[in-house]
Amino acid sequence: MTSAREQCGEKTDSRGTALGPAADGPAAVVSVEGLPEWLAPVARAAGTIEPRQLSRFLPPESGGRQSAVLILFGHGARGPELLLMERAGTLRSHAGQPSFPGGALDPQDGDPEGRGPVRAALREAQEETGLDPSGVQVFGVLPRLYIPVSGFVVTPVLGWWRHPTPVGAVDQAETARVFTVPVADLTDPAHRVTTRHPSGHIGPAFLVENALVWGFTAGVIDRLLHYSGWEIPWDSDKQVPLDWRA
């Protein structure tokens, strides 16, 4: 399998550490150098995970709107945590749904086959949450996935929040709030449920921070917890219905 660094056009040493920029523009470095030890299982999983281990929805051979999301790990008062945001309730699609920061690639982000997704994930996170990208170390890029309902081809970009800065909803018309979730809450079986969409789709979900995290975001979190060895057995029969407008 092509490594995350190779996907982004990076030259790497034997440890997978980025050595320098590729030919497609300024460096959007992907490096595992200096990560905290607790993130090592996530970095290892990112380097070996196959697309179908993440989702059954894979990109079509052609078409789809290229996009990226930032899966940002930090360390808070209760240990490791993830940064999430909640979409505004007035939006026409996915209103009120928690998600990772992210969005479609812009031309200035560069090649979708190169470093474009890394640049897009950091840029969108800054635009949506006020995040300072200079404090983020990107350490992995997961295989592209597909969201059929919107036609987005999504590249998940993994980051370590090495130097945290204040964040919040930049545009209330698009983002209701920005919040962090302790990984301990995400792995707690008491916070884990299964959702059933009116369409019939069934998937994992998390009841955390006064929010129901479901859909694409929950699916990626679920698989990361599993392949990083952080998952704790939970009752997948505990089901929560979704509103038909979801």
Coordinates of C-alpha atoms in Angstrom, one line a residue:
M1 CA 0.0 0.0 0.0
T2 CA 1.2 3.5 -0.7
S3 CA 2.2 5.3 2.5
A4 CA 0.6 8.5 3.6
R5 CA 3.9 10.3 3.0
E6 CA 4.1 8.9 -0.6
Q7 CA 0.5 10.0 -1.3
C8 CA 1.5 13.5 -0.4
G9 CA 4.6 13.5 -2.6
E10 CA 7.0 13.5 0.3
K11 CA 10.5 12.1 0.3
T12 CA 10.9 10.2 3.6
D13 CA 13.7 8.5 5.6
S14 CA 13.4 5.0 7.1
R15 CA 11.2 6.2 9.9
G16 CA 8.7 7.9 7.6
T17 CA 9.9 11.4 8.5
A18 CA 9.5 14.0 5.8
L19 CA 12.8 15.1 4.3
G20 CA 11.7 18.0 2.2
P21 CA 9.2 19.4 -0.3
A22 CA 8.0 17.7 -3.4
A23 CA 8.0 19.5 -6.7
D24 CA 4.4 20.7 -6.6
G25 CA 4.8 23.7 -4.4
P26 CA 5.5 24.8 -0.8
A27 CA 5.9 22.0 1.7
A28 CA 2.8 20.6 3.4
V29 CA 4.9 18.3 5.6
V30 CA 3.6 15.0 6.8
S31 CA 5.9 13.7 9.6
V32 CA 5.8 11.2 12.5
E33 CA 8.9 12.8 14.1
G34 CA 8.4 13.8 17.8
L35 CA 4.8 12.5 18.2
P36 CA 3.8 11.8 21.8
E37 CA 3.9 8.1 22.6
W38 CA 0.2 7.8 23.0
L39 CA -0.3 8.7 19.4
A40 CA 2.0 6.0 18.1
P41 CA -0.8 3.4 17.7
V42 CA -2.8 5.9 15.5
A43 CA 0.2 6.7 13.4
R44 CA 0.9 3.0 12.9
A45 CA -2.7 2.3 11.9
A46 CA -2.6 5.2 9.5
G47 CA 0.4 3.7 7.7
T48 CA -1.2 0.3 7.1
I49 CA -5.0 0.7 7.0
E50 CA -6.8 -0.2 3.7
P51 CA -9.7 1.7 2.3
R52 CA -12.2 -1.0 2.9
Q53 CA -11.2 -1.3 6.5
L54 CA -12.4 2.2 6.9
S55 CA -15.7 2.2 4.9
R56 CA -17.7 0.3 2.3
F57 CA -18.3 3.6 0.5
L58 CA -15.2 4.1 -1.7
P59 CA -14.7 6.8 -4.4
P60 CA -15.9 6.1 -7.9
E61 CA -13.3 5.8 -10.7
S62 CA -14.1 9.3 -11.9
G63 CA -16.1 12.2 -10.6
G64 CA -16.9 13.3 -7.1
R65 CA -15.9 16.6 -5.4
Q66 CA -12.5 16.4 -3.9
S67 CA -12.4 17.4 -0.2
A68 CA -10.5 16.9 3.0
V69 CA -11.1 16.9 6.7
L70 CA -8.8 17.4 9.6
I71 CA -8.8 14.8 12.4
L72 CA -7.0 16.7 15.0
F73 CA -5.7 15.1 18.2
G74 CA -4.8 17.2 21.2
H75 CA -4.1 16.7 24.9
G76 CA -6.4 18.3 27.3
A77 CA -7.3 18.2 31.0
R78 CA -8.6 14.7 30.7
G79 CA -5.9 13.4 28.4
P80 CA -6.1 12.8 24.6
E81 CA -9.0 14.5 22.8
L82 CA -10.4 15.2 19.4
L83 CA -11.5 18.5 17.9
L84 CA -15.0 18.6 16.4
M85 CA -17.5 21.2 15.3
E86 CA -21.2 21.3 15.0
R87 CA -22.9 22.5 11.8
A88 CA -25.4 25.4 12.1
G89 CA -29.0 24.2 12.5
T90 CA -30.1 26.5 9.6
L91 CA -28.0 24.8 6.9
R92 CA -29.9 22.9 4.2
S93 CA -27.8 19.7 4.5
H94 CA -26.5 18.0 7.6
A95 CA -27.9 20.7 9.8
G96 CA -26.8 20.5 13.4
Q97 CA -24.6 17.5 12.7
P98 CA -21.2 17.2 14.4
S99 CA -18.2 16.8 12.1
F100 CA -14.5 17.2 11.6
P101 CA -13.4 20.6 10.3
G102 CA -13.0 20.4 6.5
G103 CA -14.4 21.1 3.1
A104 CA -13.7 21.1 -0.6
L105 CA -10.3 21.6 -2.2
D106 CA -9.7 25.0 -3.7
P107 CA -7.4 25.5 -6.7
Q108 CA -4.8 27.1 -4.5
D109 CA -4.6 24.0 -2.4
G110 CA -2.8 22.2 -5.2
D111 CA -3.0 18.7 -6.7
P112 CA -5.6 16.4 -5.1
E113 CA -3.2 13.5 -5.8
G114 CA -0.4 15.3 -4.0
R115 CA -0.5 17.7 -1.1
G116 CA -3.7 19.4 -1.9
P117 CA -5.8 17.5 0.7
V118 CA -3.3 18.4 3.5
R119 CA -3.4 22.1 2.6
A120 CA -7.2 22.0 2.2
A121 CA -7.7 20.3 5.6
L122 CA -5.6 22.9 7.4
R123 CA -7.0 25.9 5.5
E124 CA -10.7 24.8 6.1
A125 CA -10.0 24.2 9.8
Q126 CA -8.6 27.7 10.1
E127 CA -11.5 29.2 8.2
E128 CA -14.1 27.3 10.3
T129 CA -12.6 27.3 13.8
G130 CA -9.9 29.9 13.8
L131 CA -7.3 27.2 14.3
D132 CA -3.6 28.3 13.8
P133 CA -2.2 25.8 11.3
S134 CA 1.3 26.5 12.4
G135 CA 0.6 24.7 15.7
V136 CA -0.5 21.5 13.9
Q137 CA 1.8 18.6 13.0
V138 CA 0.3 16.5 10.2
F139 CA 1.3 12.9 10.8
G140 CA -0.8 10.8 8.5
V141 CA -3.2 10.8 5.6
L142 CA -5.9 8.1 5.4
P143 CA -7.3 6.6 2.1
R144 CA -9.9 8.6 0.3
L145 CA -13.5 7.7 1.2
Y146 CA -16.8 8.6 -0.4
I147 CA -20.0 10.2 0.9
P148 CA -22.7 9.2 -1.6
V149 CA -25.4 11.6 -0.4
S150 CA -23.2 14.6 -1.2
G151 CA -20.8 13.2 -3.8
F152 CA -17.8 14.3 -1.8
V153 CA -14.5 12.3 -2.1
V154 CA -13.0 12.9 1.3
T155 CA -9.3 12.5 2.3
P156 CA -9.0 12.3 6.2
V157 CA -5.8 14.1 7.3
L158 CA -4.5 13.3 10.8
G159 CA -2.9 16.0 12.9
W160 CA -1.3 16.4 16.3
W161 CA -2.2 19.7 18.0
R162 CA 1.4 20.3 19.1
H163 CA 0.8 24.0 20.1
P164 CA -2.9 24.6 20.9
T165 CA -4.5 28.0 20.3
P166 CA -8.0 29.3 21.0
V167 CA -10.7 28.1 18.6
G168 CA -14.4 28.8 18.1
A169 CA -17.1 29.2 15.5
V170 CA -15.8 31.7 13.0
D171 CA -19.1 32.0 11.1
Q172 CA -22.3 31.3 13.1
A173 CA -24.2 30.9 9.9
E174 CA -22.2 27.8 9.2
T175 CA -20.9 26.6 12.5
A176 CA -22.9 26.4 15.7
R177 CA -20.0 25.6 18.0
V178 CA -16.5 24.1 18.1
F179 CA -15.6 21.7 20.9
T180 CA -13.2 18.9 22.0
V181 CA -14.1 15.4 23.0
P182 CA -11.9 13.4 25.3
V183 CA -10.9 10.1 23.7
A184 CA -11.8 8.5 27.1
D185 CA -15.5 9.5 26.4
L186 CA -15.3 8.2 22.8
T187 CA -14.1 4.8 24.0
D188 CA -16.5 4.6 27.0
P189 CA -19.1 1.9 26.2
A190 CA -21.8 4.0 28.0
H191 CA -21.4 6.7 25.3
R192 CA -21.5 4.3 22.3
V193 CA -24.7 3.5 20.3
T194 CA -25.8 2.5 16.8
T195 CA -27.9 4.7 14.6
R196 CA -30.4 3.7 12.0
H197 CA -31.1 6.2 9.3
P198 CA -34.6 6.3 7.7
S199 CA -32.8 5.1 4.5
G200 CA -32.0 1.9 6.3
H201 CA -28.3 2.6 6.8
I202 CA -27.0 1.5 10.2
G203 CA -23.7 2.8 11.7
P204 CA -21.8 3.6 14.9
A205 CA -22.5 6.8 16.9
F206 CA -21.3 8.5 20.0
L207 CA -23.3 10.4 22.6
V208 CA -20.7 13.0 23.8
E209 CA -20.6 16.7 24.8
N210 CA -24.4 17.0 24.4
A211 CA -24.2 15.9 20.8
L212 CA -24.9 12.7 18.8
V213 CA -21.9 12.1 16.6
W214 CA -22.9 9.9 13.7
G215 CA -22.5 9.3 10.0
F216 CA -19.2 9.7 8.2
T217 CA -17.5 11.3 11.2
A218 CA -18.6 8.6 13.7
G219 CA -17.6 5.9 11.2
V220 CA -14.1 7.2 10.8
I221 CA -13.7 7.6 14.6
D222 CA -15.0 4.1 15.2
R223 CA -12.5 2.6 12.8
L224 CA -9.6 4.6 14.2
L225 CA -10.4 3.5 17.7
H226 CA -10.6 -0.1 16.5
Y227 CA -7.4 -0.2 14.4
S228 CA -5.4 1.8 17.0
G229 CA -6.3 -0.8 19.7
W230 CA -8.2 1.8 21.8
E231 CA -11.7 0.3 21.3
I232 CA -13.5 -1.1 24.4
P233 CA -16.2 -3.7 23.8
W234 CA -19.6 -2.0 23.6
D235 CA -23.2 -3.0 23.0
S236 CA -23.9 -2.5 19.3
D237 CA -27.6 -3.5 19.9
K238 CA -28.2 -0.2 21.7
Q239 CA -29.8 1.7 18.9
V240 CA -30.8 5.4 18.4
P241 CA -33.2 6.4 15.6
L242 CA -32.3 9.4 13.4
D243 CA -34.8 12.1 12.3
W244 CA -35.9 11.7 8.7
R245 CA -34.4 15.1 7.9
A246 CA -30.9 14.0 8.9

